[in-house]
PDB file of C-alpha atoms in Angstrom:
ATOM      1  CA  MET A   1      91.270 405.998 -53.035  1.00 97.00           C
ATOM      2  CA  ILE A   2      89.101 405.849 -50.084  1.00 98.00           C
ATOM      3  CA  VAL A   3      90.326 404.013 -46.978  1.00 98.00           C
ATOM      4  CA  VAL A   4      88.108 402.944 -44.131  1.00 98.00           C
ATOM      5  CA  THR A   5      89.334 401.911 -40.775  1.00 97.00           C
ATOM      6  CA  GLY A   6      87.748 399.330 -38.546  1.00 94.00           C
ATOM      7  CA  ALA A   7      86.299 397.717 -41.585  1.00 94.00           C
ATOM      8  CA  THR A   8      85.408 394.523 -40.018  1.00 93.00           C
ATOM      9  CA  GLY A   9      83.365 396.120 -37.163  1.00 94.00           C
ATOM     10  CA  THR A  10      79.681 396.548 -37.060  1.00 94.00           C
ATOM     11  CA  LEU A  11      79.733 400.069 -38.472  1.00 96.00           C
ATOM     12  CA  GLY A  12      82.799 399.865 -40.505  1.00 96.00           C
ATOM     13  CA  SER A  13      81.645 396.668 -42.421  1.00 96.00           C
ATOM     14  CA  LEU A  14      78.282 398.301 -43.270  1.00 98.00           C
ATOM     15  CA  VAL A  15      80.191 401.391 -44.558  1.00 98.00           C
ATOM     16  CA  VAL A  16      82.413 399.319 -46.837  1.00 98.00           C
ATOM     17  CA  HIS A  17      79.342 397.514 -48.335  1.00 97.00           C
ATOM     18  CA  ARG A  18      77.642 400.928 -49.001  1.00 97.00           C
ATOM     19  CA  LEU A  19      80.749 402.233 -50.734  1.00 98.00           C
ATOM     20  CA  LEU A  20      80.858 399.132 -52.879  1.00 97.00           C
ATOM     21  CA  GLU A  21      77.516 400.227 -54.226  1.00 96.00           C
ATOM     22  CA  ARG A  22      78.983 403.551 -55.218  1.00 96.00           C
ATOM     23  CA  VAL A  23      82.663 402.972 -56.298  1.00 96.00           C
ATOM     24  CA  PRO A  24      84.665 400.195 -57.874  1.00 97.00           C
ATOM     25  CA  PRO A  25      86.625 397.786 -55.373  1.00 97.00           C
ATOM     26  CA  HIS A  26      90.011 398.849 -56.688  1.00 96.00           C
ATOM     27  CA  LYS A  27      89.130 402.437 -55.425  1.00 97.00           C
ATOM     28  CA  LEU A  28      88.533 401.288 -51.882  1.00 98.00           C
ATOM     29  CA  GLY A  29      91.117 400.244 -49.347  1.00 98.00           C
ATOM     30  CA  VAL A  30      90.420 399.118 -45.664  1.00 98.00           C
ATOM     31  CA  SER A  31      92.547 399.136 -42.621  1.00 97.00           C
ATOM     32  CA  VAL A  32      92.074 396.187 -40.241  1.00 96.00           C
ATOM     33  CA  ARG A  33      94.097 394.813 -37.303  1.00 92.00           C
ATOM     34  CA  GLY A  34      94.138 391.344 -38.852  1.00 92.00           C
ATOM     35  CA  VAL A  35      94.225 391.069 -42.632  1.00 94.00           C
ATOM     36  CA  GLU A  36      92.722 387.457 -42.455  1.00 94.00           C
ATOM     37  CA  SER A  37      89.560 388.877 -41.076  1.00 94.00           C
ATOM     38  CA  ALA A  38      88.932 390.837 -44.405  1.00 95.00           C
ATOM     39  CA  ALA A  39      89.757 387.974 -46.832  1.00 95.00           C
ATOM     40  CA  ALA A  40      86.351 388.355 -48.353  1.00 96.00           C
ATOM     41  CA  LEU A  41      87.044 392.090 -49.261  1.00 96.00           C
ATOM     42  CA  ALA A  42      90.403 391.258 -50.711  1.00 96.00           C
ATOM     43  CA  ASP A  43      88.797 388.506 -52.894  1.00 96.00           C
ATOM     44  CA  ALA A  44      86.352 391.083 -54.040  1.00 96.00           C
ATOM     45  CA  GLY A  45      89.175 393.448 -55.081  1.00 97.00           C
ATOM     46  CA  VAL A  46      89.365 395.676 -52.117  1.00 97.00           C
ATOM     47  CA  ARG A  47      92.878 396.732 -50.968  1.00 98.00           C
ATOM     48  CA  VAL A  48      93.376 395.074 -47.614  1.00 98.00           C
ATOM     49  CA  ARG A  49      96.297 396.309 -45.157  1.00 97.00           C
ATOM     50  CA  ALA A  50      96.997 395.893 -41.468  1.00 96.00           C
ATOM     51  CA  GLY A  51      96.612 398.970 -39.436  1.00 95.00           C
ATOM     52  CA  ASP A  52      96.433 399.316 -35.659  1.00 94.00           C
ATOM     53  CA  PHE A  53      95.679 402.656 -33.920  1.00 94.00           C
ATOM     54  CA  THR A  54      97.994 401.708 -31.046  1.00 92.00           C
ATOM     55  CA  ARG A  55     100.737 401.149 -33.489  1.00 93.00           C
ATOM     56  CA  PRO A  56     100.818 404.333 -35.535  1.00 92.00           C
ATOM     57  CA  GLU A  57     103.561 403.259 -37.665  1.00 93.00           C
ATOM     58  CA  THR A  58     101.336 400.659 -39.333  1.00 96.00           C
ATOM     59  CA  LEU A  59      98.874 403.302 -40.242  1.00 97.00           C
ATOM     60  CA  LEU A  60     101.292 404.981 -42.761  1.00 97.00           C
ATOM     61  CA  HIS A  61     101.259 401.968 -44.903  1.00 96.00           C
ATOM     62  CA  ALA A  62      97.480 401.223 -44.421  1.00 97.00           C
ATOM     63  CA  PHE A  63      96.651 404.680 -45.529  1.00 98.00           C
ATOM     64  CA  GLU A  64      99.213 404.987 -48.299  1.00 97.00           C
ATOM     65  CA  GLY A  65      97.714 406.511 -51.504  1.00 97.00           C
ATOM     66  CA  ALA A  66      94.489 407.595 -49.917  1.00 98.00           C
ATOM     67  CA  ASP A  67      92.598 410.665 -50.947  1.00 97.00           C
ATOM     68  CA  GLN A  68      90.104 410.255 -48.060  1.00 98.00           C
ATOM     69  CA  VAL A  69      90.206 408.381 -44.845  1.00 98.00           C
ATOM     70  CA  LEU A  70      87.262 407.474 -42.617  1.00 98.00           C
ATOM     71  CA  VAL A  71      88.562 407.072 -39.002  1.00 98.00           C
ATOM     72  CA  VAL A  72      85.947 404.929 -37.182  1.00 97.00           C
ATOM     73  CA  SER A  73      86.520 405.963 -33.704  1.00 94.00           C
ATOM     74  CA  ALA A  74      88.702 403.492 -31.568  1.00 89.00           C
ATOM     75  CA  ALA A  75      86.843 400.848 -29.660  1.00 80.00           C
ATOM     76  CA  ILE A  76      88.950 401.494 -26.595  1.00 74.00           C
ATOM     77  CA  ARG A  77      87.625 402.612 -23.150  1.00 73.00           C
ATOM     78  CA  GLY A  78      89.794 404.870 -20.849  1.00 71.00           C
ATOM     79  CA  PRO A  79      92.405 407.365 -21.626  1.00 75.00           C
ATOM     80  CA  GLY A  80      93.958 405.366 -24.531  1.00 89.00           C
ATOM     81  CA  ALA A  81      91.106 406.209 -26.879  1.00 92.00           C
ATOM     82  CA  LEU A  82      91.951 409.833 -27.597  1.00 95.00           C
ATOM     83  CA  ALA A  83      95.478 409.074 -28.262  1.00 95.00           C
ATOM     84  CA  ALA A  84      94.378 406.188 -30.633  1.00 95.00           C
ATOM     85  CA  ASN A  85      91.920 408.500 -32.495  1.00 96.00           C
ATOM     86  CA  ASN A  86      94.366 411.263 -32.789  1.00 97.00           C
ATOM     87  CA  ALA A  87      97.220 408.762 -34.062  1.00 96.00           C
ATOM     88  CA  ALA A  88      94.848 407.766 -36.991  1.00 97.00           C
ATOM     89  CA  ILE A  89      94.083 411.439 -37.723  1.00 98.00           C
ATOM     90  CA  ASP A  90      97.887 412.300 -37.718  1.00 97.00           C
ATOM     91  CA  ALA A  91      98.717 409.279 -39.884  1.00 97.00           C
ATOM     92  CA  ALA A  92      96.095 410.272 -42.432  1.00 98.00           C
ATOM     93  CA  ARG A  93      97.589 413.752 -42.481  1.00 97.00           C
ATOM     94  CA  ALA A  94     101.064 412.411 -42.931  1.00 97.00           C
ATOM     95  CA  VAL A  95     100.313 410.461 -46.011  1.00 97.00           C
ATOM     96  CA  GLY A  96      98.837 413.522 -47.759  1.00 97.00           C
ATOM     97  CA  VAL A  97      95.039 412.789 -47.732  1.00 97.00           C
ATOM     98  CA  GLU A  98      92.592 415.479 -49.049  1.00 96.00           C
ATOM     99  CA  ARG A  99      89.972 414.962 -46.470  1.00 97.00           C
ATOM    100  CA  ILE A 100      89.587 413.020 -43.074  1.00 98.00           C
ATOM    101  CA  LEU A 101      86.306 412.017 -41.871  1.00 98.00           C
ATOM    102  CA  TYR A 102      85.712 410.781 -38.240  1.00 98.00           C
ATOM    103  CA  THR A 103      82.812 409.053 -36.657  1.00 98.00           C
ATOM    104  CA  SER A 104      81.985 411.123 -33.642  1.00 98.00           C
ATOM    105  CA  HIS A 105      78.660 411.441 -31.674  1.00 97.00           C
ATOM    106  CA  GLN A 106      75.708 413.860 -31.485  1.00 96.00           C
ATOM    107  CA  ALA A 107      76.486 414.446 -27.854  1.00 96.00           C
ATOM    108  CA  ALA A 108      80.222 415.173 -28.298  1.00 97.00           C
ATOM    109  CA  SER A 109      81.015 417.859 -25.737  1.00 96.00           C
ATOM    110  CA  ARG A 110      83.897 418.444 -23.303  1.00 94.00           C
ATOM    111  CA  SER A 111      81.328 418.637 -20.472  1.00 94.00           C
ATOM    112  CA  ALA A 112      79.428 415.477 -21.425  1.00 93.00           C
ATOM    113  CA  LEU A 113      78.378 413.208 -18.623  1.00 92.00           C
ATOM    114  CA  PHE A 114      79.278 410.116 -20.517  1.00 92.00           C
ATOM    115  CA  PRO A 115      83.229 409.913 -20.894  1.00 90.00           C
ATOM    116  CA  PRO A 116      83.317 408.587 -24.573  1.00 92.00           C
ATOM    117  CA  HIS A 117      81.598 411.803 -25.712  1.00 94.00           C
ATOM    118  CA  ARG A 118      84.320 413.880 -24.137  1.00 94.00           C
ATOM    119  CA  VAL A 119      86.701 411.912 -26.117  1.00 95.00           C
ATOM    120  CA  HIS A 120      84.814 412.629 -29.279  1.00 97.00           C
ATOM    121  CA  ALA A 121      84.799 416.302 -28.513  1.00 97.00           C
ATOM    122  CA  GLU A 122      88.616 416.418 -28.017  1.00 97.00           C
ATOM    123  CA  THR A 123      89.176 414.264 -31.157  1.00 97.00           C
ATOM    124  CA  GLU A 124      87.097 416.732 -33.163  1.00 98.00           C
ATOM    125  CA  GLN A 125      89.299 419.534 -31.817  1.00 97.00           C
ATOM    126  CA  HIS A 126      92.391 417.741 -32.983  1.00 97.00           C
ATOM    127  CA  LEU A 127      90.881 416.916 -36.294  1.00 98.00           C
ATOM    128  CA  ALA A 128      89.946 420.621 -36.755  1.00 97.00           C
ATOM    129  CA  GLY A 129      93.448 421.516 -35.762  1.00 96.00           C
ATOM    130  CA  THR A 130      95.066 419.631 -38.718  1.00 96.00           C
ATOM    131  CA  GLY A 131      93.929 422.502 -41.026  1.00 95.00           C
ATOM    132  CA  LEU A 132      92.677 419.876 -43.537  1.00 96.00           C
ATOM    133  CA  PRO A 133      89.086 419.621 -44.980  1.00 95.00           C
ATOM    134  CA  HIS A 134      87.300 417.385 -42.577  1.00 96.00           C
ATOM    135  CA  THR A 135      84.010 415.990 -41.522  1.00 97.00           C
ATOM    136  CA  ALA A 136      83.101 414.905 -38.137  1.00 98.00           C
ATOM    137  CA  LEU A 137      79.954 412.653 -38.368  1.00 98.00           C
ATOM    138  CA  ARG A 138      77.961 413.261 -35.297  1.00 98.00           C
ATOM    139  CA  ASN A 139      76.240 409.966 -35.125  1.00 98.00           C
ATOM    140  CA  GLY A 140      73.122 409.370 -33.052  1.00 97.00           C
ATOM    141  CA  PHE A 141      73.226 406.851 -30.299  1.00 95.00           C
ATOM    142  CA  TYR A 142      73.342 403.384 -31.915  1.00 95.00           C
ATOM    143  CA  ALA A 143      69.958 401.707 -31.620  1.00 96.00           C
ATOM    144  CA  SER A 144      71.626 398.236 -31.082  1.00 94.00           C
ATOM    145  CA  THR A 145      72.577 399.509 -27.599  1.00 91.00           C
ATOM    146  CA  LEU A 146      68.942 398.951 -26.700  1.00 93.00           C
ATOM    147  CA  ALA A 147      69.764 395.241 -26.197  1.00 91.00           C
ATOM    148  CA  VAL A 148      72.022 396.274 -23.370  1.00 86.00           C
ATOM    149  CA  ASN A 149      69.343 398.695 -21.964  1.00 87.00           C
ATOM    150  CA  ILE A 150      66.742 396.199 -21.841  1.00 90.00           C
ATOM    151  CA  GLY A 151      68.759 393.678 -20.275  1.00 84.00           C
ATOM    152  CA  ASP A 152      66.720 390.482 -19.705  1.00 88.00           C
ATOM    153  CA  ALA A 153      63.315 392.156 -19.817  1.00 93.00           C
ATOM    154  CA  ILE A 154      62.023 389.731 -22.649  1.00 92.00           C
ATOM    155  CA  ASP A 155      62.342 387.014 -20.221  1.00 91.00           C
ATOM    156  CA  THR A 156      61.471 388.632 -16.962  1.00 93.00           C
ATOM    157  CA  GLY A 157      58.970 391.258 -18.192  1.00 95.00           C
ATOM    158  CA  VAL A 158      60.765 394.085 -16.434  1.00 96.00           C
ATOM    159  CA  ILE A 159      63.272 396.585 -17.627  1.00 95.00           C
ATOM    160  CA  ALA A 160      65.028 397.445 -14.415  1.00 93.00           C
ATOM    161  CA  ALA A 161      67.452 400.310 -14.852  1.00 92.00           C
ATOM    162  CA  PRO A 162      68.507 403.792 -13.340  1.00 95.00           C
ATOM    163  CA  ALA A 163      66.322 406.756 -14.215  1.00 96.00           C
ATOM    164  CA  ASP A 164      67.042 407.807 -17.952  1.00 96.00           C
ATOM    165  CA  GLY A 165      65.635 410.164 -20.533  1.00 97.00           C
ATOM    166  CA  PRO A 166      64.697 410.428 -24.144  1.00 97.00           C
ATOM    167  CA  VAL A 167      67.239 409.171 -26.734  1.00 97.00           C
ATOM    168  CA  SER A 168      67.137 409.515 -30.585  1.00 96.00           C
ATOM    169  CA  TRP A 169      67.955 405.818 -31.184  1.00 97.00           C
ATOM    170  CA  THR A 170      69.685 405.558 -34.709  1.00 98.00           C
ATOM    171  CA  ALA A 171      70.350 402.466 -36.697  1.00 97.00           C
ATOM    172  CA  HIS A 172      73.828 401.408 -37.813  1.00 97.00           C
ATOM    173  CA  VAL A 173      72.625 400.827 -41.334  1.00 97.00           C
ATOM    174  CA  ASP A 174      71.289 404.464 -41.656  1.00 98.00           C
ATOM    175  CA  LEU A 175      74.644 405.868 -40.264  1.00 98.00           C
ATOM    176  CA  ALA A 176      76.760 403.552 -42.493  1.00 98.00           C
ATOM    177  CA  GLU A 177      74.932 404.873 -45.569  1.00 98.00           C
ATOM    178  CA  ALA A 178      75.344 408.619 -44.465  1.00 97.00           C
ATOM    179  CA  ALA A 179      79.055 407.807 -44.131  1.00 98.00           C
ATOM    180  CA  ALA A 180      79.014 406.462 -47.522  1.00 97.00           C
ATOM    181  CA  VAL A 181      77.264 409.443 -48.972  1.00 96.00           C
ATOM    182  CA  ALA A 182      79.782 411.754 -47.067  1.00 96.00           C
ATOM    183  CA  LEU A 183      82.698 409.902 -48.724  1.00 97.00           C
ATOM    184  CA  THR A 184      81.261 410.136 -52.214  1.00 95.00           C
ATOM    185  CA  GLN A 185      79.659 413.621 -52.320  1.00 87.00           C
ATOM    186  CA  GLU A 186      81.178 416.950 -52.788  1.00 78.00           C
ATOM    187  CA  HIS A 187      81.720 419.140 -49.693  1.00 73.00           C
ATOM    188  CA  ALA A 188      80.953 422.674 -50.378  1.00 70.00           C
ATOM    189  CA  PRO A 189      82.067 425.002 -47.657  1.00 74.00           C
ATOM    190  CA  GLY A 190      79.297 425.655 -45.199  1.00 76.00           C
ATOM    191  CA  SER A 191      77.437 422.422 -46.195  1.00 86.00           C
ATOM    192  CA  PRO A 192      76.231 419.991 -43.511  1.00 90.00           C
ATOM    193  CA  LEU A 193      79.255 417.761 -44.392  1.00 92.00           C
ATOM    194  CA  ASP A 194      81.805 420.378 -43.958  1.00 92.00           C
ATOM    195  CA  GLY A 195      83.226 420.296 -40.395  1.00 94.00           C
ATOM    196  CA  ALA A 196      81.143 418.787 -37.645  1.00 96.00           C
ATOM    197  CA  THR A 197      77.804 417.842 -39.024  1.00 97.00           C
ATOM    198  CA  PRO A 198      74.467 418.503 -37.321  1.00 97.00           C
ATOM    199  CA  PRO A 199      73.140 415.515 -35.232  1.00 98.00           C
ATOM    200  CA  LEU A 200      72.662 412.564 -37.527  1.00 98.00           C
ATOM    201  CA  THR A 201      69.759 411.196 -35.743  1.00 97.00           C
ATOM    202  CA  ALA A 202      66.449 409.283 -36.258  1.00 96.00           C
ATOM    203  CA  PRO A 203      63.477 411.710 -35.605  1.00 96.00           C
ATOM    204  CA  GLU A 204      61.888 409.651 -32.812  1.00 96.00           C
ATOM    205  CA  LEU A 205      62.857 410.167 -29.185  1.00 97.00           C
ATOM    206  CA  LEU A 206      62.263 407.457 -26.773  1.00 97.00           C
ATOM    207  CA  ASP A 207      62.860 406.723 -23.130  1.00 97.00           C
ATOM    208  CA  LEU A 208      62.934 403.338 -21.446  1.00 97.00           C
ATOM    209  CA  GLU A 209      59.279 403.665 -20.434  1.00 97.00           C
ATOM    210  CA  GLN A 210      58.332 404.048 -24.112  1.00 98.00           C
ATOM    211  CA  VAL A 211      60.579 401.200 -25.057  1.00 97.00           C
ATOM    212  CA  ALA A 212      58.801 398.982 -22.595  1.00 98.00           C
ATOM    213  CA  SER A 213      55.520 399.760 -24.256  1.00 97.00           C
ATOM    214  CA  ILE A 214      56.862 398.980 -27.676  1.00 98.00           C
ATOM    215  CA  LEU A 215      58.301 395.665 -26.395  1.00 97.00           C
ATOM    216  CA  SER A 216      54.870 394.893 -24.914  1.00 97.00           C
ATOM    217  CA  ASP A 217      53.259 395.417 -28.181  1.00 97.00           C
ATOM    218  CA  ILE A 218      55.837 393.416 -30.001  1.00 96.00           C
ATOM    219  CA  THR A 219      55.786 390.413 -27.645  1.00 95.00           C
ATOM    220  CA  GLY A 220      52.097 390.536 -26.857  1.00 95.00           C
ATOM    221  CA  ARG A 221      52.704 390.506 -23.170  1.00 94.00           C
ATOM    222  CA  SER A 222      53.268 393.130 -20.454  1.00 96.00           C
ATOM    223  CA  ILE A 223      56.770 394.511 -20.043  1.00 97.00           C
ATOM    224  CA  ARG A 224      57.061 396.985 -17.179  1.00 97.00           C
ATOM    225  CA  ARG A 225      59.606 399.766 -16.700  1.00 97.00           C
ATOM    226  CA  VAL A 226      61.128 399.943 -13.100  1.00 96.00           C
ATOM    227  CA  VAL A 227      63.354 402.756 -12.041  1.00 97.00           C
ATOM    228  CA  VAL A 228      66.242 401.472  -9.841  1.00 95.00           C
ATOM    229  CA  ASP A 229      68.519 403.745  -7.610  1.00 96.00           C
ATOM    230  CA  ASP A 230      71.937 404.380  -9.375  1.00 95.00           C
ATOM    231  CA  GLU A 231      74.005 402.778  -6.632  1.00 94.00           C
ATOM    232  CA  GLU A 232      71.436 399.877  -6.008  1.00 94.00           C
ATOM    233  CA  TRP A 233      71.755 399.108  -9.837  1.00 91.00           C
ATOM    234  CA  LYS A 234      75.410 399.275  -9.813  1.00 92.00           C
ATOM    235  CA  ALA A 235      75.761 396.913  -6.743  1.00 94.00           C
ATOM    236  CA  ALA A 236      73.255 394.373  -8.368  1.00 90.00           C
ATOM    237  CA  ALA A 237      75.182 394.627 -11.732  1.00 86.00           C
ATOM    238  CA  VAL A 238      78.544 393.867 -10.144  1.00 92.00           C
ATOM    239  CA  ALA A 239      77.110 391.151  -7.967  1.00 92.00           C
ATOM    240  CA  ARG A 240      75.893 389.532 -11.202  1.00 85.00           C
ATOM    241  CA  GLY A 241      79.515 389.634 -12.425  1.00 87.00           C
ATOM    242  CA  LEU A 242      79.732 392.926 -14.395  1.00 81.00           C
ATOM    243  CA  PRO A 243      83.155 394.487 -13.807  1.00 87.00           C
ATOM    244  CA  PRO A 244      82.787 397.745 -11.743  1.00 87.00           C
ATOM    245  CA  MET A 245      84.318 399.834 -14.699  1.00 83.00           C
ATOM    246  CA  VAL A 246      81.762 398.456 -17.123  1.00 79.00           C
ATOM    247  CA  ALA A 247      78.979 398.937 -14.647  1.00 84.00           C
ATOM    248  CA  ASP A 248      80.205 402.632 -14.225  1.00 86.00           C
ATOM    249  CA  PHE A 249      80.280 402.842 -18.097  1.00 82.00           C
ATOM    250  CA  SER A 250      76.651 401.764 -18.347  1.00 83.00           C
ATOM    251  CA  LEU A 251      75.467 403.974 -15.582  1.00 90.00           C
ATOM    252  CA  GLY A 252      77.098 406.967 -17.375  1.00 89.00           C
ATOM    253  CA  MET A 253      74.841 406.348 -20.212  1.00 90.00           C
ATOM    254  CA  CYS A 254      71.825 406.673 -18.006  1.00 93.00           C
ATOM    255  CA  LEU A 255      73.152 409.831 -16.306  1.00 94.00           C
ATOM    256  CA  ALA A 256      73.641 411.492 -19.745  1.00 95.00           C
ATOM    257  CA  ALA A 257      70.216 410.446 -21.010  1.00 96.00           C
ATOM    258  CA  ARG A 258      68.668 411.722 -17.700  1.00 96.00           C
ATOM    259  CA  ALA A 259      70.406 415.109 -18.199  1.00 96.00           C
ATOM    260  CA  GLY A 260      68.833 415.402 -21.701  1.00 96.00           C
ATOM    261  CA  GLU A 261      72.073 414.961 -23.708  1.00 96.00           C
ATOM    262  CA  TYR A 262      70.490 412.648 -26.142  1.00 96.00           C
ATOM    263  CA  ALA A 263      67.222 414.418 -26.511  1.00 96.00           C
ATOM    264  CA  VAL A 264      67.999 415.690 -29.862  1.00 94.00           C
ATOM    265  CA  SER A 265      66.482 415.158 -33.232  1.00 94.00           C
ATOM    266  CA  ASP A 266      67.612 416.643 -36.616  1.00 96.00           C
ATOM    267  CA  PRO A 267      66.431 416.147 -40.339  1.00 97.00           C
ATOM    268  CA  THR A 268      69.962 416.118 -41.689  1.00 97.00           C
ATOM    269  CA  LEU A 269      70.262 412.244 -41.541  1.00 97.00           C
ATOM    270  CA  GLU A 270      66.871 411.666 -43.538  1.00 97.00           C
ATOM    271  CA  SER A 271      68.019 414.419 -45.805  1.00 96.00           C
ATOM    272  CA  LEU A 272      71.349 412.670 -46.708  1.00 95.00           C
ATOM    273  CA  LEU A 273      69.557 409.329 -47.042  1.00 96.00           C
ATOM    274  CA  GLY A 274      66.795 410.640 -49.134  1.00 96.00           C
ATOM    275  CA  ARG A 275      64.397 408.339 -47.100  1.00 97.00           C
ATOM    276  CA  PRO A 276      62.916 407.965 -43.639  1.00 97.00           C
ATOM    277  CA  ALA A 277      65.358 406.771 -40.984  1.00 98.00           C
ATOM    278  CA  THR A 278      64.980 403.260 -39.618  1.00 97.00           C
ATOM    279  CA  PRO A 279      62.607 403.450 -36.471  1.00 97.00           C
ATOM    280  CA  ALA A 280      63.751 402.053 -33.232  1.00 97.00           C
ATOM    281  CA  ARG A 281      60.888 399.461 -33.276  1.00 97.00           C
ATOM    282  CA  ALA A 282      62.650 397.805 -36.121  1.00 97.00           C
ATOM    283  CA  THR A 283      65.611 397.287 -33.925  1.00 96.00           C
ATOM    284  CA  LEU A 284      63.569 396.108 -31.098  1.00 97.00           C
ATOM    285  CA  GLU A 285      61.822 393.569 -33.286  1.00 96.00           C
ATOM    286  CA  GLY A 286      65.261 392.194 -34.308  1.00 95.00           C
ATOM    287  CA  ILE A 287      66.242 391.889 -30.590  1.00 94.00           C
ATOM    288  CA  VAL A 288      63.118 390.072 -29.722  1.00 94.00           C
ATOM    289  CA  ALA A 289      63.498 387.746 -32.795  1.00 93.00           C
ATOM    290  CA  ALA A 290      67.069 387.042 -31.814  1.00 90.00           C
ATOM    291  CA  ALA A 291      66.057 386.242 -28.358  1.00 84.00           C
ATOM    292  CA  SER A 292      63.478 383.739 -29.387  1.00 79.00           C
ATOM    293  CA  ARG A 293      65.848 381.736 -31.623  1.00 72.00           C
ATOM    294  CA  PRO A 294      66.802 378.458 -30.172  1.00 65.00           C
ATOM    295  CA  ALA A 295      70.581 378.271 -29.126  1.00 53.00           C
ATOM    296  CA  ALA A 296      72.926 376.696 -31.632  1.00 47.00           C
ATOM    297  CA  GLY A 297      73.128 372.823 -31.247  1.00 49.00           C
ATOM    298  CA  LEU A 298      69.978 372.724 -29.260  1.00 44.00           C
ATOM    299  CA  GLY A 299      66.470 371.221 -30.355  1.00 42.00           C
ATOM    300  CA  ASP A 300      65.903 369.122 -33.452  1.00 36.00           C
TER     301      ASP A 300
END
């Protein structure tokens, strides 16, 4: 049995759907914090059990009988993230799985400027220390994050943000399919899926200046990129109501991009998919389309 954690989240839910194209439902299990959120999966024949990274004892039941577990990295900011990831890995080992897979990041490094990537690096080290066959999926930066980076540019015509750098924006749907491939393929020693993978990224590198140009083309009007001083940007963000810790978190992304930590492209993802990766333009088109829809309950 394959067990997927975080199966109702953005990435986890897509992984489950891709797996259901490859394996029968009774060979798939999910670990979710609230089983009611996965009722549709249960109705489809998937085993649904409650599991919470912050309550490790629940994971032993959630992972029971699994041959492989995909640990989708904990959606926790701060020091608790590493403990949560490690708890899930330890629970998978305790129930006797044959392989553990973990959703890491292409910029995973103990010296990374963006704190979550340091957590990924330490989690990878813990995973390797289990001595079990494992795969650390070094995912590219989620293209959906562009919605945060561009802010209200579709309304204002300006992307105002600190200095950045090129990023290999990668679609959730592509990374989910790659995870499904990793869970259903043989892993020969030395293969790209044995241990930490090469960067799983789309081939195109874009900074916010280039993003502004694409948005201009999509919307048919000029959208400018304006570089804002780091502290000035943070002060303005906090004044708009963004919690200081969240502002620091967002600023960290720009610092890492500026340092070139995301300026990486690799053919491994497209090789696993057997097709071209989804371009960032497609994600931007979706963001523009969503922004143009009338709010629910308004209009005719």
